[in-house]
Coordinates of C-alpha atoms and ligand atoms in Angstrom, one line a residue:
M1 CA 81.1 111.6 115.8
K2 CA 82.0 107.9 115.5
K3 CA 82.0 106.8 111.8
Y4 CA 81.0 103.4 110.5
D5 CA 82.3 102.4 107.1
F6 CA 80.2 100.0 105.0
R7 CA 81.9 100.8 101.7
S8 CA 84.0 97.6 101.7
D9 CA 86.0 95.3 103.9
T10 CA 89.1 96.8 102.4
V11 CA 88.6 99.8 104.7
T12 CA 89.3 97.8 107.8
K13 CA 92.1 99.2 110.0
P14 CA 94.5 97.0 111.9
T15 CA 93.5 95.8 115.4
Q16 CA 95.4 96.8 118.5
A17 CA 97.0 93.3 118.6
M18 CA 98.3 93.8 115.1
R19 CA 99.8 97.2 115.9
E20 CA 101.6 95.7 118.9
A21 CA 102.8 92.7 116.9
M22 CA 104.1 95.1 114.2
Y23 CA 106.0 97.2 116.8
V24 CA 107.9 94.3 118.2
A25 CA 108.3 92.2 115.0
E26 CA 111.7 90.6 114.2
V27 CA 112.7 91.6 110.7
G28 CA 115.4 91.0 108.1
D29 CA 115.9 91.4 104.4
D30 CA 113.2 89.2 102.8
V31 CA 114.8 89.3 99.4
Y32 CA 117.8 87.6 101.0
G33 CA 115.3 85.2 102.7
D34 CA 116.4 86.7 106.1
D35 CA 113.0 87.8 107.6
P36 CA 111.9 85.3 110.2
T37 CA 108.4 86.8 110.5
V38 CA 107.8 86.5 106.8
I39 CA 109.1 82.9 106.9
E40 CA 106.7 82.1 109.7
L41 CA 103.8 83.7 107.9
E42 CA 104.6 81.8 104.7
K43 CA 104.9 78.5 106.5
L44 CA 101.6 79.0 108.4
S45 CA 99.8 80.0 105.1
A46 CA 101.1 77.0 103.3
D47 CA 100.0 74.7 106.2
L48 CA 96.5 76.3 106.4
L49 CA 95.9 75.9 102.7
G50 CA 97.4 72.4 102.5
K51 CA 100.0 73.4 99.9
E52 CA 103.8 72.9 99.9
S53 CA 104.8 76.6 99.9
A54 CA 103.6 80.2 100.1
L55 CA 104.8 83.6 99.2
F56 CA 104.0 87.0 100.7
I57 CA 102.7 89.6 98.1
P58 CA 101.8 93.2 98.4
S59 CA 98.2 92.9 97.2
G60 CA 95.6 90.6 95.8
T61 CA 95.8 92.0 92.3
F62 CA 99.6 91.5 92.5
G63 CA 99.0 87.9 93.5
N64 CA 96.5 87.1 90.8
Q65 CA 98.7 88.6 88.1
L66 CA 101.8 86.9 89.4
A67 CA 99.9 83.6 89.2
L68 CA 98.9 84.3 85.6
L69 CA 102.5 85.2 84.7
T70 CA 103.9 82.1 86.4
H71 CA 101.4 79.6 85.1
T72 CA 101.3 80.8 81.4
K73 CA 103.4 81.8 78.5
R74 CA 102.7 84.8 76.3
G75 CA 99.7 84.3 73.9
D76 CA 98.1 81.6 76.1
E77 CA 94.4 81.7 76.7
V78 CA 93.0 81.9 80.2
I79 CA 89.5 80.7 80.9
L80 CA 87.6 82.5 83.6
G81 CA 84.1 83.9 84.6
D82 CA 82.9 87.1 83.0
A83 CA 82.3 88.9 86.3
C84 CA 85.4 87.9 88.1
H85 CA 87.9 90.3 89.7
I86 CA 90.8 89.4 87.3
M87 CA 88.5 90.3 84.4
M88 CA 86.7 93.3 85.8
H89 CA 88.8 95.0 88.3
E90 CA 92.5 94.5 87.5
V91 CA 93.0 97.2 84.9
G92 CA 93.5 94.8 82.0
A93 CA 96.8 93.7 83.6
A94 CA 96.6 90.2 82.1
A95 CA 97.3 91.7 78.7
V96 CA 100.1 93.9 80.0
I97 CA 102.0 91.6 82.4
A98 CA 101.5 88.0 81.4
G99 CA 100.5 88.9 77.9
V100 CA 97.7 86.5 77.8
Q101 CA 94.2 86.5 76.2
L102 CA 91.2 86.1 78.5
R103 CA 88.3 83.9 77.4
T104 CA 85.3 84.5 79.5
I105 CA 82.3 82.3 80.1
S106 CA 79.1 83.7 81.2
T107 CA 78.3 83.2 84.9
V108 CA 75.4 83.8 87.2
N109 CA 76.5 85.0 90.7
G110 CA 79.9 83.7 89.9
H111 CA 78.7 80.2 89.1
M112 CA 80.5 78.5 86.2
D113 CA 78.9 75.7 84.3
P114 CA 81.7 73.1 84.2
S115 CA 80.5 71.9 80.8
L116 CA 81.0 75.4 79.4
V117 CA 84.6 75.4 80.8
K118 CA 85.2 72.1 79.1
A119 CA 83.8 73.4 75.8
M120 CA 86.2 76.4 75.9
I121 CA 89.4 74.3 76.2
R122 CA 91.3 74.6 72.9
E123 CA 92.1 71.6 70.8
D124 CA 95.5 71.2 69.2
D125 CA 95.4 73.3 66.1
L126 CA 97.9 75.5 64.3
H127 CA 95.4 78.5 64.5
Y128 CA 94.5 78.2 68.1
P129 CA 96.2 79.7 71.2
D130 CA 97.0 77.1 73.9
T131 CA 94.7 77.1 77.0
G132 CA 97.2 77.9 79.7
L133 CA 95.1 78.3 82.8
I134 CA 91.6 78.2 84.3
C135 CA 90.7 80.7 87.0
L136 CA 88.1 80.3 89.7
E137 CA 86.9 82.8 92.4
N138 CA 85.6 81.8 95.8
A139 CA 84.0 83.6 97.7
H140 CA 82.8 85.5 94.6
S141 CA 82.7 89.3 94.8
S142 CA 79.0 89.1 93.9
G143 CA 78.5 88.0 97.6
A144 CA 77.9 84.3 96.6
V145 CA 79.9 81.2 97.6
I146 CA 80.7 78.5 95.1
Q147 CA 79.9 74.9 96.2
L148 CA 82.9 72.5 96.4
E149 CA 81.2 70.1 93.9
E150 CA 81.3 72.8 91.2
M151 CA 85.0 73.5 91.9
A152 CA 85.8 69.8 91.9
E153 CA 84.2 69.3 88.6
V154 CA 86.1 72.1 86.9
Y155 CA 89.4 70.9 88.6
E156 CA 88.9 67.4 87.3
I157 CA 88.3 68.6 83.7
A158 CA 91.4 70.8 84.0
K159 CA 93.5 67.9 85.2
K160 CA 92.3 65.7 82.4
H161 CA 93.6 68.3 79.9
G162 CA 96.8 69.0 81.9
I163 CA 95.8 72.6 82.5
P164 CA 96.5 74.3 85.9
V165 CA 93.8 76.0 88.0
H166 CA 94.3 79.2 89.9
L167 CA 91.8 80.2 92.6
D168 CA 91.3 83.9 93.4
G169 CA 90.5 83.3 97.1
A170 CA 90.7 86.9 98.2
R171 CA 87.9 86.0 100.6
I172 CA 88.6 82.3 101.0
F173 CA 88.2 82.5 104.8
N174 CA 84.7 83.9 104.3
A175 CA 84.0 81.1 101.9
S176 CA 85.3 78.6 104.4
V177 CA 83.0 79.9 107.2
A178 CA 80.0 80.1 104.8
L179 CA 80.6 76.5 103.5
G180 CA 81.5 75.2 107.0
V181 CA 84.7 73.5 105.8
P182 CA 88.4 74.2 106.4
V183 CA 90.1 76.4 103.8
K184 CA 92.3 73.4 103.0
Q185 CA 89.3 71.7 101.5
I186 CA 88.5 74.6 99.2
A187 CA 92.2 74.9 98.3
A188 CA 92.3 71.3 97.3
H189 CA 90.5 72.1 94.1
A190 CA 93.2 74.4 92.7
D191 CA 96.9 74.4 92.1
S192 CA 97.5 77.9 93.2
I193 CA 95.5 80.1 95.6
M194 CA 95.8 83.8 96.3
F195 CA 94.1 85.1 99.5
C196 CA 94.0 88.5 101.2
L197 CA 95.2 89.2 104.8
S198 CA 93.7 92.6 104.4
K199 CA 89.9 92.9 103.9
G200 CA 87.8 91.1 106.5
L201 CA 90.9 89.8 108.3
C202 CA 91.9 93.5 109.1
A203 CA 95.6 93.3 108.3
P204 CA 96.7 96.7 106.9
I205 CA 98.6 95.3 103.9
G206 CA 99.3 92.0 102.2
S207 CA 98.1 88.9 100.5
M208 CA 99.6 85.4 100.0
L209 CA 100.1 83.1 97.0
T210 CA 100.2 79.4 97.8
G211 CA 101.0 76.4 95.7
S212 CA 103.6 73.7 95.0
Q213 CA 107.2 74.3 95.9
T214 CA 108.2 74.4 92.2
F215 CA 105.5 76.9 91.4
I216 CA 106.3 79.2 94.4
N217 CA 110.0 79.1 93.5
R218 CA 109.2 80.4 90.0
A219 CA 106.7 82.9 91.5
R220 CA 109.3 84.2 93.9
K221 CA 111.6 85.1 90.9
N222 CA 108.7 86.6 89.0
R223 CA 107.7 88.6 92.1
K224 CA 111.2 90.2 92.0
L225 CA 110.7 90.9 88.3
M226 CA 107.4 92.7 89.1
G227 CA 109.1 94.8 91.7
G228 CA 107.5 93.0 94.6
G229 CA 110.7 91.9 96.3
L230 CA 110.3 93.7 99.7
R231 CA 112.9 94.1 102.3
Q232 CA 112.0 94.3 106.1
T233 CA 108.6 92.9 105.3
G234 CA 108.2 91.3 108.8
I235 CA 106.7 94.6 110.0
I236 CA 103.6 93.9 107.9
A237 CA 103.9 90.1 108.0
A238 CA 103.5 90.4 111.8
A239 CA 100.0 91.8 111.3
G240 CA 99.3 89.0 108.8
L241 CA 100.1 86.4 111.5
V242 CA 97.6 88.0 113.8
A243 CA 95.1 88.0 111.0
L244 CA 95.4 84.3 110.5
R245 CA 95.6 83.4 114.2
E246 CA 92.9 85.7 115.6
M247 CA 90.7 87.0 112.9
T248 CA 89.5 84.0 110.8
D249 CA 87.2 82.4 113.3
R250 CA 85.2 85.5 113.9
L251 CA 84.1 86.1 110.3
G252 CA 80.8 84.4 111.0
E253 CA 79.8 87.5 113.0
D254 CA 80.2 89.6 109.9
H255 CA 78.1 87.1 107.9
E256 CA 75.4 87.1 110.6
N257 CA 75.4 90.9 110.7
A258 CA 75.0 91.0 106.9
K259 CA 72.0 88.6 107.1
Y260 CA 70.5 90.7 109.9
L261 CA 71.0 93.9 107.8
A262 CA 69.4 92.2 104.8
K263 CA 66.4 91.1 106.8
E264 CA 65.9 94.7 108.2
L265 CA 66.4 96.3 104.8
A266 CA 63.9 93.9 103.1
G267 CA 61.3 95.2 105.5
I268 CA 61.6 98.7 104.2
E269 CA 59.2 99.6 101.4
G270 CA 61.0 100.2 98.1
I271 CA 64.1 98.1 98.9
T272 CA 64.7 94.8 97.1
V273 CA 67.5 92.7 98.7
F274 CA 69.2 90.1 96.5
E275 CA 68.9 87.2 98.8
D276 CA 70.4 84.7 96.4
R277 CA 73.9 86.0 97.1
L278 CA 73.9 86.6 100.8
D279 CA 76.5 84.1 101.7
I280 CA 79.2 86.3 103.1
N281 CA 79.6 89.8 104.5
M282 CA 77.9 91.6 101.7
V283 CA 74.4 92.8 101.1
F284 CA 73.3 93.9 97.7
C285 CA 70.1 95.7 97.1
E286 CA 68.1 98.0 95.0
I287 CA 66.6 101.1 96.6
K288 CA 63.8 102.8 94.8
N289 CA 62.4 106.1 96.1
I290 CA 65.8 107.8 96.0
E291 CA 65.6 110.8 93.8
N292 CA 69.1 112.0 94.4
H293 CA 71.8 109.4 95.1
E294 CA 74.4 112.0 96.1
M295 CA 72.1 113.5 98.7
F296 CA 71.2 110.1 100.0
I297 CA 74.9 109.3 100.6
K298 CA 75.5 112.7 102.1
S299 CA 72.6 112.3 104.5
L300 CA 74.0 109.0 105.7
L301 CA 77.4 110.6 106.1
D302 CA 75.8 113.2 108.4
N303 CA 74.7 110.3 110.5
G304 CA 78.2 108.9 110.7
I305 CA 77.7 106.2 108.0
L306 CA 79.9 105.8 104.9
I307 CA 78.6 104.0 101.9
N308 CA 79.5 103.8 98.2
G309 CA 77.1 105.0 95.4
P310 CA 75.2 102.3 93.4
E311 CA 77.1 100.3 90.8
L312 CA 74.9 99.2 87.9
G313 CA 71.9 100.3 90.0
E314 CA 72.8 98.2 93.0
Y315 CA 73.8 99.4 96.4
R316 CA 76.4 97.2 98.3
F317 CA 76.8 97.3 102.1
V318 CA 79.8 95.4 103.5
T319 CA 80.0 94.4 107.2
N320 CA 83.3 93.9 109.0
Y321 CA 85.1 93.8 112.4
W322 CA 84.6 97.6 112.8
T323 CA 80.8 97.5 112.1
P324 CA 79.3 96.0 115.2
R325 CA 75.5 95.2 115.6
E326 CA 74.8 98.8 116.9
S327 CA 76.1 100.3 113.7
I328 CA 73.9 98.0 111.6
D329 CA 70.9 99.3 113.6
L330 CA 72.1 102.9 113.0
L331 CA 72.4 102.2 109.3
V332 CA 68.9 100.8 109.1
Q333 CA 67.3 103.6 111.2
S334 CA 69.1 106.2 109.1
I335 CA 68.0 104.8 105.8
K336 CA 64.4 104.6 107.1
A337 CA 64.5 108.2 108.2
I338 CA 66.0 109.5 104.9
I339 CA 63.7 107.7 102.5
Ligands
LIG401 C1 89.9 92.5 96.6 C2 89.9 91.4 95.6 C3 91.1 91.2 94.9 C4 92.3 92.1 94.9 O1 92.8 92.5 96.0 P1 93.6 93.9 96.2 O2 94.5 93.7 97.4 O3 92.6 95.0 96.4 O4 94.4 94.1 95.0 C5 91.1 90.1 94.0 N1 90.1 89.3 93.9 C6 88.9 89.5 94.6 C7 87.8 88.6 94.4 C8 88.8 90.6 95.5 O5 87.7 90.8 96.1

């Protein structure tokens, strides 16, 4: 039976074009700076994001933590949203690797009140830690996109205080499609940006960190320190190039499929869809009338559909390249039949 996987966009497998590009990729030792495919990917990434330089990194978490380590010194304070990935899903790495203290501000669907950010910046005082960094996330993993005005306001406050801004842009290409602006315009409101080639763009492995030349030079050395200096990386960078050249423009299809799924689910009794964060390829909903969640998930699997169990009472369905419109219909029909 054909299987459709709605658990995440991290489950996406490489496309045929990626597998072919990987097969023929020219490679070299990237720690020596000898891998032409990596060099090409780093150049393209920097150009797309409108930054001076870029660095290939093994994962998004690696890139965020590398940015924290490179921007800050031990004991610094980092201001970020309370539901962001760096705070929630990176194993407390900020305390272990950069040795920084995280200061969260409460957010709604990832939205940060710029005046709260401003209030959290430390004054010069013997007792206080230094505010070393402010982190933003767009698109936010709650499924919402942050408006450019909001980012611009935070960035301006940060500049005024001489504090760098890092953007967790794991899904910046989804944000770009949802906002209808080039990624460059989103990236303009941060000093460093991490984005993923995996996830919706379907590359099997890899993320990029972009920023100024000085920042990336320092990050390159810290990447080595963290054990992320890879050798014939061109094999995976080749898939990354296909991701950036062929897979970004189609993300709108995933967003449309998510909206279609949301509309269909909302028509089923007992399902509440959270329509206020339906900006990208994710649908969050509450499903009443399910007595046994494990049985529900098992029954969907019997129909060829993989989903995750609810987190804090919410189900999340993620659309991607490998979940075409027919699979959305299958998902909806199966849920109807089960409940
Ligand atoms: C997935 C994700 C990451 C981390 O990426 P990994 O490659 O899984 O480590 C970081 N931030 C956000 C917002 C994400 O969704």
